[in-house]
Amino acid sequence: GYNQVFINLKGRELGGIVDPSQYDSVVNQVMAVLSSVRDPDTGEPVFSVVMKKSEAAAFGLFGNRVGDIVISAKPGYAPLGGFSPTGSPFVNATPLKTITGNHQDLPYYPELWAVFGAVGAGVGHGVLGLIQSTSVAPTVTALLGIDPPLNATGNPLPIFKPVTVTETTTQTSTTTLQATTTLTTTATTTQPVTTTVYETSVLTITSLIALILAAATVVLIFRRK
């Protein structure tokens, strides 16, 4: 997590007092003060990150909701709102009183690693290892079948079961027998159908009877198959 400083800029903030022409100068002054803060006991810098808004995109922070200055304290330190009761920039944290929890520090600190688990229909079995938190939102939206958030930068995690799709096709064949009267027989099957077409121009009664018997034979063949 990160803490952010918003400059009280005229024209952007309600009651802003910093003129846009002074914006860069004020940002640089605030960053210099924050970078100079050191632990009085060890002398080490308190903040591991002090950067401008334009540099924060490398950490996945961008858009209008990002502060003008982004800071991240080292483990063991936590910025608090308000004024120091002693006048010192440092106050010893009293568990459950001064501070009960915080979102801070850089994501590569092992102390901040969390557990990700997914259970449910469509989710396979396995162990992913280390993942990026930016992949959580795209994974959830993929499970729900909806579009990911507009500014999402991660990709869905490989947790989905493979899906087998079975497709059945139906083939229709039409056999037309031409005589003095046109006779049509239709058969529907999932297998290829062999058809025979009989053509004639003038049929005697005997030929017509033979033709009808031939058509009946075709129908019987279809039924036996």
mmCIF file of C-alpha atoms in Angstrom:
data_model
loop_
_atom_site.group_PDB
_atom_site.id
_atom_site.type_symbol
_atom_site.label_atom_id
_atom_site.label_comp_id
_atom_site.label_asym_id
_atom_site.label_seq_id
_atom_site.Cartn_x
_atom_site.Cartn_y
_atom_site.Cartn_z
ATOM 1 C CA GLY A 1 0.000 0.000 0.000
ATOM 2 C CA TYR A 2 0.977 3.607 -0.440
ATOM 3 C CA ASN A 3 0.224 6.933 1.178
ATOM 4 C CA GLN A 4 -0.423 9.882 -1.058
ATOM 5 C CA VAL A 5 -0.072 13.635 -0.751
ATOM 6 C CA PHE A 6 -2.463 15.880 -2.653
ATOM 7 C CA ILE A 7 -1.344 19.450 -3.249
ATOM 8 C CA ASN A 8 -4.118 21.930 -2.363
ATOM 9 C CA LEU A 9 -4.166 23.247 -5.915
ATOM 10 C CA LYS A 10 -6.288 26.162 -7.072
ATOM 11 C CA GLY A 11 -8.876 25.217 -9.671
ATOM 12 C CA ARG A 12 -8.750 21.548 -8.704
ATOM 13 C CA GLU A 13 -9.330 21.353 -4.969
ATOM 14 C CA LEU A 14 -12.184 23.059 -3.181
ATOM 15 C CA GLY A 15 -10.605 26.060 -1.451
ATOM 16 C CA GLY A 16 -7.250 25.457 -3.149
ATOM 17 C CA ILE A 17 -4.467 27.891 -2.246
ATOM 18 C CA VAL A 18 -1.475 26.762 -4.343
ATOM 19 C CA ASP A 19 -1.267 28.555 -7.666
ATOM 20 C CA PRO A 20 -0.677 26.226 -10.654
ATOM 21 C CA SER A 21 2.489 28.172 -11.448
ATOM 22 C CA GLN A 22 3.906 27.099 -8.064
ATOM 23 C CA TYR A 23 2.843 23.453 -8.354
ATOM 24 C CA ASP A 24 6.206 21.952 -9.346
ATOM 25 C CA SER A 25 8.072 23.962 -6.735
ATOM 26 C CA VAL A 26 5.735 22.886 -3.923
ATOM 27 C CA VAL A 27 5.911 19.228 -5.008
ATOM 28 C CA ASN A 28 9.719 19.296 -4.943
ATOM 29 C CA GLN A 29 9.788 20.949 -1.509
ATOM 30 C CA VAL A 30 7.421 18.381 0.007
ATOM 31 C CA MET A 31 9.390 15.497 -1.507
ATOM 32 C CA ALA A 32 12.639 16.901 -0.097
ATOM 33 C CA VAL A 33 11.153 17.109 3.408
ATOM 34 C CA LEU A 34 9.774 13.562 3.260
ATOM 35 C CA SER A 35 13.056 12.154 1.940
ATOM 36 C CA SER A 36 14.935 13.773 4.821
ATOM 37 C CA VAL A 37 12.882 12.082 7.559
ATOM 38 C CA ARG A 38 15.101 9.574 9.396
ATOM 39 C CA ASP A 39 14.753 7.350 12.420
ATOM 40 C CA PRO A 40 16.331 9.162 15.401
ATOM 41 C CA ASP A 41 17.693 5.891 16.770
ATOM 42 C CA THR A 42 19.132 4.289 13.638
ATOM 43 C CA GLY A 43 19.503 7.227 11.272
ATOM 44 C CA GLU A 44 17.966 5.253 8.413
ATOM 45 C CA PRO A 45 15.383 6.809 6.066
ATOM 46 C CA VAL A 46 11.808 6.109 7.091
ATOM 47 C CA PHE A 47 10.340 6.090 3.574
ATOM 48 C CA SER A 48 11.406 3.553 0.971
ATOM 49 C CA VAL A 49 9.551 5.428 -1.777
ATOM 50 C CA VAL A 50 9.031 9.149 -2.334
ATOM 51 C CA MET A 51 7.975 9.785 -5.914
ATOM 52 C CA LYS A 52 5.923 12.046 -8.129
ATOM 53 C CA LYS A 53 2.565 11.115 -9.570
ATOM 54 C CA SER A 54 4.111 10.742 -13.022
ATOM 55 C CA GLU A 55 6.450 8.029 -11.685
ATOM 56 C CA ALA A 56 3.771 6.054 -9.847
ATOM 57 C CA ALA A 57 2.500 4.251 -12.947
ATOM 58 C CA ALA A 58 5.405 1.807 -12.560
ATOM 59 C CA PHE A 59 3.694 0.612 -9.367
ATOM 60 C CA GLY A 60 0.256 0.321 -10.968
ATOM 61 C CA LEU A 61 -0.912 3.731 -9.752
ATOM 62 C CA PHE A 62 -2.329 6.032 -12.409
ATOM 63 C CA GLY A 63 -5.385 8.117 -13.178
ATOM 64 C CA ASN A 64 -6.978 11.124 -11.551
ATOM 65 C CA ARG A 65 -7.301 9.494 -8.135
ATOM 66 C CA VAL A 66 -3.551 9.245 -7.538
ATOM 67 C CA GLY A 67 -1.927 11.854 -5.291
ATOM 68 C CA ASP A 68 0.615 14.361 -6.503
ATOM 69 C CA ILE A 69 3.243 12.644 -4.333
ATOM 70 C CA VAL A 70 3.263 8.937 -3.491
ATOM 71 C CA ILE A 71 5.157 7.635 -0.452
ATOM 72 C CA SER A 72 5.641 4.231 1.129
ATOM 73 C CA ALA A 73 7.095 3.705 4.605
ATOM 74 C CA LYS A 74 9.455 0.871 5.419
ATOM 75 C CA PRO A 75 8.236 -2.037 7.578
ATOM 76 C CA GLY A 76 7.991 -0.934 11.185
ATOM 77 C CA TYR A 77 6.818 2.578 10.333
ATOM 78 C CA ALA A 78 3.324 3.857 9.621
ATOM 79 C CA PRO A 79 2.232 7.397 8.739
ATOM 80 C CA LEU A 80 -0.613 8.669 10.918
ATOM 81 C CA GLY A 81 -2.996 11.534 10.309
ATOM 82 C CA GLY A 82 -3.169 14.466 12.696
ATOM 83 C CA PHE A 83 -0.613 16.343 14.765
ATOM 84 C CA SER A 84 1.977 14.844 17.086
ATOM 85 C CA PRO A 85 1.026 15.310 20.760
ATOM 86 C CA THR A 86 4.703 15.707 21.673
ATOM 87 C CA GLY A 87 5.851 17.854 18.765
ATOM 88 C CA SER A 88 8.167 15.080 17.600
ATOM 89 C CA PRO A 89 7.648 13.551 14.143
ATOM 90 C CA PHE A 90 7.826 10.097 15.774
ATOM 91 C CA VAL A 91 5.377 8.503 18.201
ATOM 92 C CA ASN A 92 5.721 5.021 19.648
ATOM 93 C CA ALA A 93 2.851 2.872 18.445
ATOM 94 C CA THR A 94 0.686 1.383 21.182
ATOM 95 C CA PRO A 95 -1.039 -1.815 19.970
ATOM 96 C CA LEU A 96 -4.801 -1.439 19.588
ATOM 97 C CA LYS A 97 -4.611 2.242 20.571
ATOM 98 C CA THR A 98 -2.207 4.278 18.476
ATOM 99 C CA ILE A 99 -2.636 1.994 15.475
ATOM 100 C CA THR A 100 -4.608 -1.180 14.838
ATOM 101 C CA GLY A 101 -3.709 -1.883 11.242
ATOM 102 C CA ASN A 102 -2.505 -0.254 8.071
ATOM 103 C CA HIS A 103 -2.174 -0.618 4.314
ATOM 104 C CA GLN A 104 1.388 0.299 3.423
ATOM 105 C CA ASP A 105 4.837 -0.755 2.255
ATOM 106 C CA LEU A 106 5.927 -2.181 -1.073
ATOM 107 C CA PRO A 107 4.412 -5.410 -2.408
ATOM 108 C CA TYR A 108 7.728 -7.282 -2.482
ATOM 109 C CA TYR A 109 8.052 -7.322 1.316
ATOM 110 C CA PRO A 110 7.380 -10.950 2.426
ATOM 111 C CA GLU A 111 5.605 -9.639 5.526
ATOM 112 C CA LEU A 112 2.812 -8.417 3.262
ATOM 113 C CA TRP A 113 2.266 -11.557 1.227
ATOM 114 C CA ALA A 114 -1.263 -12.876 1.437
ATOM 115 C CA VAL A 115 -2.984 -16.132 0.474
ATOM 116 C CA PHE A 116 -5.064 -16.484 -2.681
ATOM 117 C CA GLY A 117 -7.511 -19.359 -2.997
ATOM 118 C CA ALA A 118 -10.270 -20.133 -5.486
ATOM 119 C CA VAL A 119 -12.926 -22.829 -5.093
ATOM 120 C CA GLY A 120 -16.035 -23.498 -7.131
ATOM 121 C CA ALA A 121 -17.487 -24.647 -10.426
ATOM 122 C CA GLY A 122 -15.051 -24.241 -13.301
ATOM 123 C CA VAL A 123 -11.996 -23.996 -11.043
ATOM 124 C CA GLY A 124 -9.338 -26.680 -11.433
ATOM 125 C CA HIS A 125 -6.956 -28.212 -8.905
ATOM 126 C CA GLY A 126 -3.353 -27.153 -8.444
ATOM 127 C CA VAL A 127 -0.876 -24.750 -6.875
ATOM 128 C CA LEU A 128 -0.049 -21.448 -8.571
ATOM 129 C CA GLY A 129 2.928 -20.270 -6.552
ATOM 130 C CA LEU A 130 3.528 -16.526 -6.327
ATOM 131 C CA ILE A 131 1.003 -14.373 -8.181
ATOM 132 C CA GLN A 132 0.487 -10.665 -8.742
ATOM 133 C CA SER A 133 -2.398 -8.979 -6.949
ATOM 134 C CA THR A 134 -3.237 -7.216 -10.215
ATOM 135 C CA SER A 135 -4.374 -10.598 -11.572
ATOM 136 C CA VAL A 136 -7.108 -11.080 -8.965
ATOM 137 C CA ALA A 137 -9.706 -8.719 -10.466
ATOM 138 C CA PRO A 138 -9.317 -10.048 -14.058
ATOM 139 C CA THR A 139 -9.608 -13.612 -12.699
ATOM 140 C CA VAL A 140 -12.828 -12.880 -10.805
ATOM 141 C CA THR A 141 -14.409 -11.120 -13.777
ATOM 142 C CA ALA A 142 -13.417 -14.005 -16.064
ATOM 143 C CA LEU A 143 -15.175 -16.437 -13.712
ATOM 144 C CA LEU A 144 -18.271 -14.222 -13.767
ATOM 145 C CA GLY A 145 -18.164 -13.880 -17.542
ATOM 146 C CA ILE A 146 -17.972 -10.081 -17.491
ATOM 147 C CA ASP A 147 -15.436 -7.528 -18.720
ATOM 148 C CA PRO A 148 -12.475 -6.723 -16.435
ATOM 149 C CA PRO A 149 -12.192 -3.302 -14.770
ATOM 150 C CA LEU A 150 -11.351 -0.478 -17.146
ATOM 151 C CA ASN A 151 -7.857 0.147 -15.741
ATOM 152 C CA ALA A 152 -6.973 -3.471 -14.946
ATOM 153 C CA THR A 153 -3.410 -4.349 -15.967
ATOM 154 C CA GLY A 154 -3.213 -8.024 -14.943
ATOM 155 C CA ASN A 155 -4.348 -11.190 -16.708
ATOM 156 C CA PRO A 156 -6.672 -13.977 -15.495
ATOM 157 C CA LEU A 157 -4.864 -16.698 -13.554
ATOM 158 C CA PRO A 158 -4.671 -20.214 -15.097
ATOM 159 C CA ILE A 159 -7.168 -21.768 -12.677
ATOM 160 C CA PHE A 160 -9.958 -22.763 -15.043
ATOM 161 C CA LYS A 161 -10.930 -26.341 -15.847
ATOM 162 C CA PRO A 162 -10.707 -27.292 -19.533
ATOM 163 C CA VAL A 163 -14.135 -27.395 -21.179
ATOM 164 C CA THR A 164 -15.020 -30.092 -23.739
ATOM 165 C CA VAL A 165 -17.613 -29.115 -26.314
ATOM 166 C CA THR A 166 -19.451 -31.891 -28.213
ATOM 167 C CA GLU A 167 -21.023 -30.850 -31.489
ATOM 168 C CA THR A 168 -23.641 -32.981 -33.270
ATOM 169 C CA THR A 169 -24.486 -32.318 -36.904
ATOM 170 C CA THR A 170 -27.443 -33.635 -38.876
ATOM 171 C CA GLN A 171 -27.264 -34.324 -42.604
ATOM 172 C CA THR A 172 -30.416 -34.236 -44.726
ATOM 173 C CA SER A 173 -30.603 -35.976 -48.107
ATOM 174 C CA THR A 174 -33.450 -35.664 -50.596
ATOM 175 C CA THR A 175 -34.125 -38.175 -53.404
ATOM 176 C CA THR A 176 -36.390 -37.071 -56.228
ATOM 177 C CA LEU A 177 -37.991 -39.567 -58.616
ATOM 178 C CA GLN A 178 -39.136 -38.005 -61.867
ATOM 179 C CA ALA A 179 -42.017 -39.549 -63.772
ATOM 180 C CA THR A 180 -45.298 -38.280 -65.156
ATOM 181 C CA THR A 181 -45.837 -37.391 -61.483
ATOM 182 C CA THR A 182 -42.902 -36.251 -59.318
ATOM 183 C CA LEU A 183 -42.389 -38.376 -56.211
ATOM 184 C CA THR A 184 -40.083 -37.124 -53.410
ATOM 185 C CA THR A 185 -38.681 -39.124 -50.505
ATOM 186 C CA THR A 186 -36.674 -37.502 -47.692
ATOM 187 C CA ALA A 187 -34.428 -39.232 -45.163
ATOM 188 C CA THR A 188 -32.557 -37.654 -42.225
ATOM 189 C CA THR A 189 -29.485 -39.376 -40.839
ATOM 190 C CA THR A 190 -26.206 -38.603 -39.109
ATOM 191 C CA GLN A 191 -24.364 -40.805 -41.650
ATOM 192 C CA PRO A 192 -23.784 -40.122 -45.369
ATOM 193 C CA VAL A 193 -26.759 -41.263 -47.448
ATOM 194 C CA THR A 194 -26.481 -42.872 -50.896
ATOM 195 C CA THR A 195 -29.319 -41.872 -53.190
ATOM 196 C CA THR A 196 -30.415 -43.047 -56.621
ATOM 197 C CA VAL A 197 -32.226 -40.817 -59.077
ATOM 198 C CA TYR A 198 -34.501 -42.366 -61.686
ATOM 199 C CA GLU A 199 -35.323 -40.379 -64.802
ATOM 200 C CA THR A 200 -37.910 -41.124 -67.505
ATOM 201 C CA SER A 201 -40.045 -39.184 -69.900
ATOM 202 C CA VAL A 202 -43.007 -41.352 -70.928
ATOM 203 C CA LEU A 203 -43.935 -44.252 -68.676
ATOM 204 C CA THR A 204 -46.322 -47.067 -69.366
ATOM 205 C CA ILE A 205 -48.493 -48.367 -66.565
ATOM 206 C CA THR A 206 -46.080 -51.276 -66.088
ATOM 207 C CA SER A 207 -43.092 -48.940 -65.876
ATOM 208 C CA LEU A 208 -44.925 -46.723 -63.415
ATOM 209 C CA ILE A 209 -45.659 -49.712 -61.159
ATOM 210 C CA ALA A 210 -42.011 -50.760 -61.320
ATOM 211 C CA LEU A 211 -40.960 -47.223 -60.491
ATOM 212 C CA ILE A 212 -43.247 -47.133 -57.450
ATOM 213 C CA LEU A 213 -41.824 -50.462 -56.267
ATOM 214 C CA ALA A 214 -38.314 -49.080 -56.710
ATOM 215 C CA ALA A 215 -39.197 -46.047 -54.586
ATOM 216 C CA ALA A 216 -40.639 -48.323 -51.911
ATOM 217 C CA THR A 217 -37.420 -50.323 -51.987
ATOM 218 C CA VAL A 218 -35.386 -47.153 -51.358
ATOM 219 C CA VAL A 219 -37.586 -46.321 -48.372
ATOM 220 C CA LEU A 220 -37.169 -49.853 -47.005
ATOM 221 C CA ILE A 221 -33.406 -49.609 -47.385
ATOM 222 C CA PHE A 222 -33.404 -46.393 -45.410
ATOM 223 C CA ARG A 223 -35.452 -47.967 -42.645
ATOM 224 C CA ARG A 224 -33.212 -51.038 -42.395
ATOM 225 C CA LYS A 225 -30.149 -48.819 -42.035
#
